[in-house]
DNA sequence: CTGAAAGCGCTTACAG
DNA sequence: CTGAAAGCGCTTACAG
């Protein structure tokens, strides 16, 4: 049987003071009035040390109507972007006494439990990376209940929450234009698999097809492969494409990882990149810089979320609700050597 | 001003029932007695729908003395392993009404806030991946307070919590033995950088040095490079090593990623792997299967945490505290083509 | 300077 | 079948 956790009442008895005094000592807070004198303070702290007392988060949250916890929500699996944001958030949060919890959203698994974390006030605020499963109405409802939200989304209008614009569609389209502008007519596309579908997958696919069609190029279904989410599938698909009688001369990939695998496949077949096969990825992951030739890609230019993090804490610190604003974190075509 | 969140009292008034009835309807729980009849039920549910009522997590947790939240703690950055465990945990949790929060521990940032999440009963239980910043005494204290814990660790004894053994030291040592057994005498080591130090970094380094010394081979400081945590540094370091007058004939890397970069560097210099340079990584990430030649590595054989996840929920479901047990998830030398 | 007391929003034995 | 009431462990205006 685990012994009952000590409460402030236990500490108070042990130290011969009231629970109010215990709370004042522990919180250091005292609404303007003087703090308890050192002697009282010490008795309390000694009792805390002796019993191993720990604050009860639920009780404090209920009473104070805030949790001092913020969340980072993102579609799983994690990425260098979500990792970096988690780090920046945690550094900023530590200085203000906030804890950070990450909420990876598993595709396919039920999202009910994870949405409960937001709706039932487990947390005071959150940063939502792109493609989280919440619509504008749900976000507005959360904001109206006092949840501080910074949301990465290219379509939503701010409304009690802030929206970070990446303009991913334009950047993806620029990649297609670059390939066609360089004279490519047979452009292959490594698409997301169906089970990794979603808004962004659609944006990527539409950028590809719209780009081709806008230049009078028919979309050849043979050149579109749903392999962008699997390294081994991507490698095999590109090898297969390059061995065809009429191989593609350019490759756009929905993920940088698959693009890198494509470059490997090309290298292993003796196909020169970019001369015989131009390759452009999407996402701008660090690995793209490591391969030779370095990967041309589409994505955010810098691994830096300081503005978004700062904005979240502005919201949390504000005494009155802040209006929703738009922040720009625009995706760009990042031209390197591969295409 | 955000309107006050509706409470069960508001729902009760609106539906013309008591708060007790509201609670019974919402929880579906009723200690054996009959549930409220459909008519009452409907009135309550209508009021809930009209007001957008959401349960208050803090109040419920305080009253029920459980949170229905479990955590996954792991040293950042995330990895295929932490991603996979998050997924398995979430699937298992969803079926039982539990939410999952991830707690990435940022090296360098203060761990105080994150430890509070465990100690202040923010959660009912957690899986701790290797190298989390909690010692045996802290874990025992948490367990004694009723927190269900499954801890990956090679040294700790179970004590109110379960311990998952990986035996990483033996597996790392086996990698060194394999290289030396194959006749290699000049074995380079890509070590962790100092800032990525920790117990595992030490285990890896010791396996390397002890292995060499056990076979009468002096450790050449020139062959040890602290580059395993940076892809670009690893690539450059291996290129540099291979250009030396007396290049190494084998390479052990503290991370698979750096090992893969090493293979790239070798390929780019025309050095054959494994004939001119045998390469072994540590970690068994999926990427190791993608490179050619496939990476020999050290790690868990399968990306499968079902036993650990099941055990966590066994603990959570148990009416009385369970004794701590050891689970085996032993690391192995996984022999592929590179070394 | 300190304490008694109310109350945050739930759940659940218990009485009717 | 339903409701009044206690209480989970805190914080904080308020009284002394």
mmCIF file of N, CA and C in Angstrom, chain B residues 82-188:
data_model
loop_
_atom_site.group_PDB
_atom_site.id
_atom_site.type_symbol
_atom_site.label_atom_id
_atom_site.label_comp_id
_atom_site.label_asym_id
_atom_site.label_seq_id
_atom_site.Cartn_x
_atom_site.Cartn_y
_atom_site.Cartn_z
ATOM 1 N N UNK B 82 11.492 6.483 -30.125
ATOM 2 C CA UNK B 82 10.529 7.232 -29.308
ATOM 3 C C UNK B 82 9.234 7.454 -30.086
ATOM 4 N N UNK B 83 9.339 7.675 -31.385
ATOM 5 C CA UNK B 83 8.137 7.842 -32.195
ATOM 6 C C UNK B 83 7.277 6.587 -32.159
ATOM 7 N N UNK B 84 7.936 5.461 -32.301
ATOM 8 C CA UNK B 84 7.200 4.214 -32.330
ATOM 9 C C UNK B 84 6.532 3.929 -30.987
ATOM 10 N N UNK B 85 7.247 4.182 -29.925
ATOM 11 C CA UNK B 85 6.668 3.943 -28.602
ATOM 12 C C UNK B 85 5.495 4.884 -28.358
ATOM 13 N N UNK B 86 5.629 6.127 -28.789
ATOM 14 C CA UNK B 86 4.521 7.082 -28.654
ATOM 15 C C UNK B 86 3.295 6.537 -29.375
ATOM 16 N N UNK B 87 3.530 5.972 -30.523
ATOM 17 C CA UNK B 87 2.410 5.452 -31.298
ATOM 18 C C UNK B 87 1.760 4.261 -30.600
ATOM 19 N N UNK B 88 2.572 3.320 -30.180
ATOM 20 C CA UNK B 88 2.012 2.145 -29.515
ATOM 21 C C UNK B 88 1.272 2.527 -28.241
ATOM 22 N N UNK B 89 1.864 3.449 -27.516
ATOM 23 C CA UNK B 89 1.261 3.891 -26.268
ATOM 24 C C UNK B 89 -0.084 4.544 -26.553
ATOM 25 N N UNK B 90 -0.116 5.347 -27.593
ATOM 26 C CA UNK B 90 -1.346 6.071 -27.888
ATOM 27 C C UNK B 90 -2.464 5.129 -28.334
ATOM 28 N N UNK B 91 -2.105 4.138 -29.103
ATOM 29 C CA UNK B 91 -3.120 3.182 -29.546
ATOM 30 C C UNK B 91 -3.675 2.418 -28.342
ATOM 31 N N UNK B 92 -2.781 1.969 -27.468
ATOM 32 C CA UNK B 92 -3.231 1.229 -26.288
ATOM 33 C C UNK B 92 -4.040 2.133 -25.353
ATOM 34 N N UNK B 93 -3.600 3.370 -25.223
ATOM 35 C CA UNK B 93 -4.245 4.301 -24.294
ATOM 36 C C UNK B 93 -5.645 4.677 -24.768
ATOM 37 N N UNK B 94 -5.774 4.878 -26.074
ATOM 38 C CA UNK B 94 -7.059 5.325 -26.616
ATOM 39 C C UNK B 94 -8.165 4.347 -26.234
ATOM 40 N N UNK B 95 -7.866 3.058 -26.294
ATOM 41 C CA UNK B 95 -8.859 2.046 -25.972
ATOM 42 C C UNK B 95 -9.281 2.066 -24.518
ATOM 43 N N UNK B 96 -8.490 2.700 -23.678
ATOM 44 C CA UNK B 96 -8.816 2.695 -22.253
ATOM 45 C C UNK B 96 -9.177 4.071 -21.725
ATOM 46 N N UNK B 97 -9.328 5.015 -22.617
ATOM 47 C CA UNK B 97 -9.701 6.354 -22.179
ATOM 48 C C UNK B 97 -8.554 7.161 -21.614
ATOM 49 N N UNK B 98 -7.336 6.719 -21.860
ATOM 50 C CA UNK B 98 -6.183 7.478 -21.395
ATOM 51 C C UNK B 98 -5.669 8.394 -22.499
ATOM 52 N N UNK B 99 -5.192 9.553 -22.123
ATOM 53 C CA UNK B 99 -4.458 10.414 -23.050
ATOM 54 C C UNK B 99 -2.963 10.184 -22.841
ATOM 55 N N UNK B 100 -2.186 10.456 -23.877
ATOM 56 C CA UNK B 100 -0.739 10.288 -23.812
ATOM 57 C C UNK B 100 -0.063 11.633 -24.020
ATOM 58 N N UNK B 101 0.844 11.984 -23.154
ATOM 59 C CA UNK B 101 1.660 13.165 -23.401
ATOM 60 C C UNK B 101 3.117 12.737 -23.495
ATOM 61 N N UNK B 102 3.836 13.362 -24.387
ATOM 62 C CA UNK B 102 5.252 13.070 -24.534
ATOM 63 C C UNK B 102 6.041 14.121 -23.775
ATOM 64 N N UNK B 103 7.104 13.691 -23.128
ATOM 65 C CA UNK B 103 7.952 14.605 -22.367
ATOM 66 C C UNK B 103 9.380 14.509 -22.875
ATOM 67 N N UNK B 104 9.703 15.243 -23.918
ATOM 68 C CA UNK B 104 11.083 15.222 -24.385
ATOM 69 C C UNK B 104 11.956 15.986 -23.406
ATOM 70 N N UNK B 105 13.055 15.389 -23.009
ATOM 71 C CA UNK B 105 13.961 16.047 -22.075
ATOM 72 C C UNK B 105 15.076 16.707 -22.881
ATOM 73 N N UNK B 106 15.114 18.015 -22.834
ATOM 74 C CA UNK B 106 16.108 18.749 -23.600
ATOM 75 C C UNK B 106 17.419 18.780 -22.828
ATOM 76 N N UNK B 107 18.482 18.282 -23.425
ATOM 77 C CA UNK B 107 19.784 18.359 -22.773
ATOM 78 C C UNK B 107 20.144 19.823 -22.591
ATOM 79 N N UNK B 108 20.551 20.174 -21.393
ATOM 80 C CA UNK B 108 20.961 21.550 -21.173
ATOM 81 C C UNK B 108 19.863 22.381 -20.557
ATOM 82 N N UNK B 109 18.620 22.196 -21.002
ATOM 83 C CA UNK B 109 17.541 22.964 -20.383
ATOM 84 C C UNK B 109 17.288 22.409 -18.988
ATOM 85 N N UNK B 110 16.680 23.224 -18.161
ATOM 86 C CA UNK B 110 16.378 22.778 -16.812
ATOM 87 C C UNK B 110 15.383 21.631 -16.837
ATOM 88 N N UNK B 111 15.635 20.631 -16.002
ATOM 89 C CA UNK B 111 14.715 19.498 -15.954
ATOM 90 C C UNK B 111 13.674 19.664 -14.854
ATOM 91 N N UNK B 112 13.739 20.787 -14.132
ATOM 92 C CA UNK B 112 12.836 20.958 -12.986
ATOM 93 C C UNK B 112 11.373 20.892 -13.409
ATOM 94 N N UNK B 113 11.039 21.614 -14.457
ATOM 95 C CA UNK B 113 9.637 21.682 -14.866
ATOM 96 C C UNK B 113 9.122 20.309 -15.279
ATOM 97 N N UNK B 114 9.980 19.576 -15.960
ATOM 98 C CA UNK B 114 9.548 18.288 -16.480
ATOM 99 C C UNK B 114 9.413 17.273 -15.351
ATOM 100 N N UNK B 115 10.269 17.384 -14.356
ATOM 101 C CA UNK B 115 10.153 16.470 -13.222
ATOM 102 C C UNK B 115 8.886 16.778 -12.419
ATOM 103 N N UNK B 116 8.526 18.033 -12.397
ATOM 104 C CA UNK B 116 7.280 18.391 -11.713
ATOM 105 C C UNK B 116 6.090 17.651 -12.305
ATOM 106 N N UNK B 117 6.120 17.460 -13.604
ATOM 107 C CA UNK B 117 4.999 16.758 -14.241
ATOM 108 C C UNK B 117 4.836 15.368 -13.636
ATOM 109 N N UNK B 118 5.953 14.720 -13.339
ATOM 110 C CA UNK B 118 5.870 13.402 -12.716
ATOM 111 C C UNK B 118 5.519 13.508 -11.234
ATOM 112 N N UNK B 119 6.176 14.415 -10.535
ATOM 113 C CA UNK B 119 6.073 14.423 -9.076
ATOM 114 C C UNK B 119 4.779 15.021 -8.562
ATOM 115 N N UNK B 120 4.200 15.914 -9.320
ATOM 116 C CA UNK B 120 3.001 16.582 -8.814
ATOM 117 C C UNK B 120 1.727 15.909 -9.305
ATOM 118 N N UNK B 121 1.851 14.670 -9.714
ATOM 119 C CA UNK B 121 0.666 13.893 -10.092
ATOM 120 C C UNK B 121 -0.072 14.465 -11.279
ATOM 121 N N UNK B 122 0.697 14.933 -12.198
ATOM 122 C CA UNK B 122 0.079 15.370 -13.431
ATOM 123 C C UNK B 122 -0.410 14.162 -14.204
ATOM 124 N N UNK B 123 0.219 13.026 -13.974
ATOM 125 C CA UNK B 123 -0.031 11.813 -14.739
ATOM 126 C C UNK B 123 -0.146 10.615 -13.815
ATOM 127 N N UNK B 124 -0.742 9.548 -14.306
ATOM 128 C CA UNK B 124 -0.884 8.329 -13.508
ATOM 129 C C UNK B 124 0.285 7.380 -13.687
ATOM 130 N N UNK B 125 0.968 7.500 -14.826
ATOM 131 C CA UNK B 125 2.049 6.566 -15.077
ATOM 132 C C UNK B 125 2.872 7.009 -16.255
ATOM 133 N N UNK B 126 4.004 6.319 -16.455
ATOM 134 C CA UNK B 126 4.881 6.736 -17.538
ATOM 135 C C UNK B 126 5.807 5.612 -17.955
ATOM 136 N N UNK B 127 6.204 5.668 -19.222
ATOM 137 C CA UNK B 127 7.323 4.866 -19.694
ATOM 138 C C UNK B 127 8.503 5.817 -19.833
ATOM 139 N N UNK B 128 9.640 5.427 -19.253
ATOM 140 C CA UNK B 128 10.838 6.247 -19.348
ATOM 141 C C UNK B 128 11.847 5.547 -20.247
ATOM 142 N N UNK B 129 12.142 6.136 -21.369
ATOM 143 C CA UNK B 129 13.149 5.568 -22.252
ATOM 144 C C UNK B 129 14.537 5.742 -21.638
ATOM 145 N N UNK B 130 15.555 5.072 -22.171
ATOM 146 C CA UNK B 130 16.877 5.105 -21.522
ATOM 147 C C UNK B 130 17.404 6.524 -21.330
ATOM 148 N N UNK B 131 18.154 6.711 -20.266
ATOM 149 C CA UNK B 131 18.911 7.927 -20.031
ATOM 150 C C UNK B 131 18.045 9.127 -19.668
ATOM 151 N N UNK B 132 16.925 8.867 -18.993
ATOM 152 C CA UNK B 132 16.145 9.965 -18.452
ATOM 153 C C UNK B 132 16.747 10.389 -17.114
ATOM 154 N N UNK B 133 16.593 11.663 -16.769
ATOM 155 C CA UNK B 133 17.318 12.206 -15.604
ATOM 156 C C UNK B 133 16.629 11.942 -14.280
ATOM 157 N N UNK B 134 16.438 10.676 -13.937
ATOM 158 C CA UNK B 134 15.847 10.324 -12.651
ATOM 159 C C UNK B 134 16.661 9.189 -12.053
ATOM 160 N N UNK B 135 17.015 9.318 -10.776
ATOM 161 C CA UNK B 135 17.785 8.232 -10.183
ATOM 162 C C UNK B 135 16.860 7.259 -9.454
ATOM 163 N N UNK B 136 17.449 6.188 -8.956
ATOM 164 C CA UNK B 136 16.661 5.136 -8.322
ATOM 165 C C UNK B 136 15.817 5.644 -7.169
ATOM 166 N N UNK B 137 16.362 6.565 -6.381
ATOM 167 C CA UNK B 137 15.623 7.068 -5.223
ATOM 168 C C UNK B 137 14.399 7.858 -5.676
ATOM 169 N N UNK B 138 14.572 8.670 -6.690
ATOM 170 C CA UNK B 138 13.433 9.460 -7.180
ATOM 171 C C UNK B 138 12.356 8.551 -7.754
ATOM 172 N N UNK B 139 12.797 7.543 -8.485
ATOM 173 C CA UNK B 139 11.835 6.619 -9.064
ATOM 174 C C UNK B 139 11.081 5.874 -7.972
ATOM 175 N N UNK B 140 11.810 5.444 -6.956
ATOM 176 C CA UNK B 140 11.171 4.720 -5.863
ATOM 177 C C UNK B 140 10.157 5.615 -5.153
ATOM 178 N N UNK B 141 10.513 6.881 -4.977
ATOM 179 C CA UNK B 141 9.594 7.810 -4.319
ATOM 180 C C UNK B 141 8.320 7.983 -5.138
ATOM 181 N N UNK B 142 8.491 8.125 -6.438
ATOM 182 C CA UNK B 142 7.323 8.255 -7.302
ATOM 183 C C UNK B 142 6.449 7.011 -7.219
ATOM 184 N N UNK B 143 7.096 5.859 -7.298
ATOM 185 C CA UNK B 143 6.353 4.609 -7.250
ATOM 186 C C UNK B 143 5.601 4.487 -5.930
ATOM 187 N N UNK B 144 6.261 4.899 -4.852
ATOM 188 C CA UNK B 144 5.637 4.794 -3.531
ATOM 189 C C UNK B 144 4.392 5.664 -3.445
ATOM 190 N N UNK B 145 4.368 6.717 -4.219
ATOM 191 C CA UNK B 145 3.180 7.590 -4.216
ATOM 192 C C UNK B 145 2.119 7.129 -5.191
ATOM 193 N N UNK B 146 2.374 5.991 -5.823
ATOM 194 C CA UNK B 146 1.318 5.434 -6.654
ATOM 195 C C UNK B 146 1.465 5.689 -8.143
ATOM 196 N N UNK B 147 2.612 6.229 -8.549
ATOM 197 C CA UNK B 147 2.828 6.462 -9.972
ATOM 198 C C UNK B 147 3.317 5.163 -10.626
ATOM 199 N N UNK B 148 2.666 4.743 -11.692
ATOM 200 C CA UNK B 148 3.042 3.500 -12.381
ATOM 201 C C UNK B 148 4.168 3.775 -13.362
ATOM 202 N N UNK B 149 5.256 3.042 -13.209
ATOM 203 C CA UNK B 149 6.452 3.374 -13.968
ATOM 204 C C UNK B 149 7.077 2.148 -14.629
ATOM 205 N N UNK B 150 7.387 2.280 -15.914
ATOM 206 C CA UNK B 150 8.171 1.271 -16.627
ATOM 207 C C UNK B 150 9.411 1.982 -17.158
ATOM 208 N N UNK B 151 10.576 1.559 -16.654
ATOM 209 C CA UNK B 151 11.798 2.329 -16.839
ATOM 210 C C UNK B 151 12.845 1.541 -17.620
ATOM 211 N N UNK B 152 13.283 2.062 -18.725
ATOM 212 C CA UNK B 152 14.391 1.451 -19.465
ATOM 213 C C UNK B 152 15.699 1.828 -18.775
ATOM 214 N N UNK B 153 16.384 0.851 -18.247
ATOM 215 C CA UNK B 153 17.664 1.136 -17.585
ATOM 216 C C UNK B 153 18.451 -0.155 -17.415
ATOM 217 N N UNK B 154 19.751 -0.084 -17.605
ATOM 218 C CA UNK B 154 20.570 -1.288 -17.508
ATOM 219 C C UNK B 154 21.173 -1.506 -16.127
ATOM 220 N N UNK B 155 21.047 -0.530 -15.234
ATOM 221 C CA UNK B 155 21.716 -0.648 -13.947
ATOM 222 C C UNK B 155 20.764 -0.717 -12.756
ATOM 223 N N UNK B 156 19.716 0.075 -12.805
ATOM 224 C CA UNK B 156 18.774 0.148 -11.684
ATOM 225 C C UNK B 156 18.162 -1.207 -11.342
ATOM 226 N N UNK B 157 17.866 -1.377 -10.033
ATOM 227 C CA UNK B 157 17.083 -2.529 -9.620
ATOM 228 C C UNK B 157 15.606 -2.146 -9.588
ATOM 229 N N UNK B 158 14.743 -3.066 -9.971
ATOM 230 C CA UNK B 158 13.304 -2.758 -9.874
ATOM 231 C C UNK B 158 12.945 -2.514 -8.421
ATOM 232 N N UNK B 159 12.030 -1.594 -8.167
ATOM 233 C CA UNK B 159 11.631 -1.332 -6.779
ATOM 234 C C UNK B 159 10.337 -0.557 -6.789
ATOM 235 N N UNK B 160 9.235 -1.281 -6.946
ATOM 236 C CA UNK B 160 7.958 -0.592 -7.064
ATOM 237 C C UNK B 160 7.697 -0.148 -8.493
ATOM 238 N N UNK B 161 8.735 -0.235 -9.318
ATOM 239 C CA UNK B 161 8.583 0.072 -10.745
ATOM 240 C C UNK B 161 9.279 -1.036 -11.538
ATOM 241 N N UNK B 162 8.928 -1.156 -12.800
ATOM 242 C CA UNK B 162 9.524 -2.195 -13.633
ATOM 243 C C UNK B 162 10.739 -1.643 -14.379
ATOM 244 N N UNK B 163 11.685 -2.522 -14.624
ATOM 245 C CA UNK B 163 12.903 -2.116 -15.323
ATOM 246 C C UNK B 163 13.052 -2.936 -16.606
ATOM 247 N N UNK B 164 13.266 -2.253 -17.691
ATOM 248 C CA UNK B 164 13.491 -2.931 -18.965
ATOM 249 C C UNK B 164 14.989 -2.951 -19.246
ATOM 250 N N UNK B 165 15.511 -4.152 -19.365
ATOM 251 C CA UNK B 165 16.958 -4.320 -19.576
ATOM 252 C C UNK B 165 17.282 -4.395 -21.057
ATOM 253 N N UNK B 166 18.245 -3.632 -21.472
ATOM 254 C CA UNK B 166 18.702 -3.717 -22.855
ATOM 255 C C UNK B 166 20.106 -4.274 -22.964
ATOM 256 N N UNK B 167 20.840 -4.202 -21.862
ATOM 257 C CA UNK B 167 22.204 -4.728 -21.873
ATOM 258 C C UNK B 167 23.009 -4.131 -23.016
ATOM 259 N N UNK B 168 22.999 -2.840 -23.043
ATOM 260 C CA UNK B 168 23.624 -2.160 -24.169
ATOM 261 C C UNK B 168 25.136 -2.336 -24.183
ATOM 262 N N UNK B 169 25.721 -2.424 -22.983
ATOM 263 C CA UNK B 169 27.177 -2.534 -22.915
ATOM 264 C C UNK B 169 27.664 -3.805 -23.609
ATOM 265 N N UNK B 170 26.997 -4.913 -23.330
ATOM 266 C CA UNK B 170 27.443 -6.177 -23.937
ATOM 267 C C UNK B 170 27.353 -6.114 -25.449
ATOM 268 N N UNK B 171 26.267 -5.524 -25.931
ATOM 269 C CA UNK B 171 26.073 -5.490 -27.376
ATOM 270 C C UNK B 171 27.117 -4.596 -28.044
ATOM 271 N N UNK B 172 27.422 -3.468 -27.411
ATOM 272 C CA UNK B 172 28.444 -2.583 -27.980
ATOM 273 C C UNK B 172 29.797 -3.284 -27.990
ATOM 274 N N UNK B 173 30.047 -3.993 -26.918
ATOM 275 C CA UNK B 173 31.323 -4.697 -26.836
ATOM 276 C C UNK B 173 31.407 -5.756 -27.933
ATOM 277 N N UNK B 174 30.295 -6.410 -28.208
ATOM 278 C CA UNK B 174 30.280 -7.436 -29.255
ATOM 279 C C UNK B 174 30.656 -6.840 -30.608
ATOM 280 N N UNK B 175 30.262 -5.591 -30.835
ATOM 281 C CA UNK B 175 30.601 -4.944 -32.103
ATOM 282 C C UNK B 175 32.109 -4.759 -32.219
ATOM 283 N N UNK B 176 32.707 -4.316 -31.126
ATOM 284 C CA UNK B 176 34.165 -4.126 -31.133
ATOM 285 C C UNK B 176 34.863 -5.461 -31.354
ATOM 286 N N UNK B 177 34.375 -6.474 -30.663
ATOM 287 C CA UNK B 177 34.986 -7.802 -30.793
ATOM 288 C C UNK B 177 34.902 -8.302 -32.235
ATOM 289 N N UNK B 178 33.774 -8.011 -32.868
ATOM 290 C CA UNK B 178 33.626 -8.469 -34.250
ATOM 291 C C UNK B 178 34.692 -7.836 -35.150
ATOM 292 N N UNK B 179 34.917 -6.559 -34.979
ATOM 293 C CA UNK B 179 35.896 -5.866 -35.822
ATOM 294 C C UNK B 179 37.300 -6.397 -35.555
ATOM 295 N N UNK B 180 37.637 -6.513 -34.281
ATOM 296 C CA UNK B 180 38.978 -6.988 -33.948
ATOM 297 C C UNK B 180 39.132 -8.442 -34.383
ATOM 298 N N UNK B 181 38.083 -9.218 -34.189
ATOM 299 C CA UNK B 181 38.107 -10.618 -34.594
ATOM 300 C C UNK B 181 38.333 -10.786 -36.086
ATOM 301 N N UNK B 182 37.878 -9.783 -36.847
ATOM 302 C CA UNK B 182 38.075 -9.844 -38.300
ATOM 303 C C UNK B 182 39.476 -9.380 -38.689
ATOM 304 N N UNK B 183 40.298 -9.091 -37.681
ATOM 305 C CA UNK B 183 41.682 -8.761 -37.971
ATOM 306 C C UNK B 183 42.008 -7.275 -37.957
ATOM 307 N N UNK B 184 41.028 -6.445 -37.698
ATOM 308 C CA UNK B 184 41.290 -5.006 -37.723
ATOM 309 C C UNK B 184 42.108 -4.583 -36.514
ATOM 310 N N UNK B 185 43.073 -3.716 -36.755
ATOM 311 C CA UNK B 185 43.894 -3.174 -35.673
ATOM 312 C C UNK B 185 43.776 -1.660 -35.599
ATOM 313 N N UNK B 186 43.456 -1.039 -36.726
ATOM 314 C CA UNK B 186 43.253 0.413 -36.724
ATOM 315 C C UNK B 186 41.742 0.678 -36.839
ATOM 316 N N UNK B 187 41.127 0.755 -35.675
ATOM 317 C CA UNK B 187 39.673 0.944 -35.613
ATOM 318 C C UNK B 187 39.380 2.372 -35.148
ATOM 319 N N UNK B 188 38.749 3.157 -36.017
ATOM 320 C CA UNK B 188 38.371 4.520 -35.615
ATOM 321 C C UNK B 188 37.052 4.496 -34.857
#
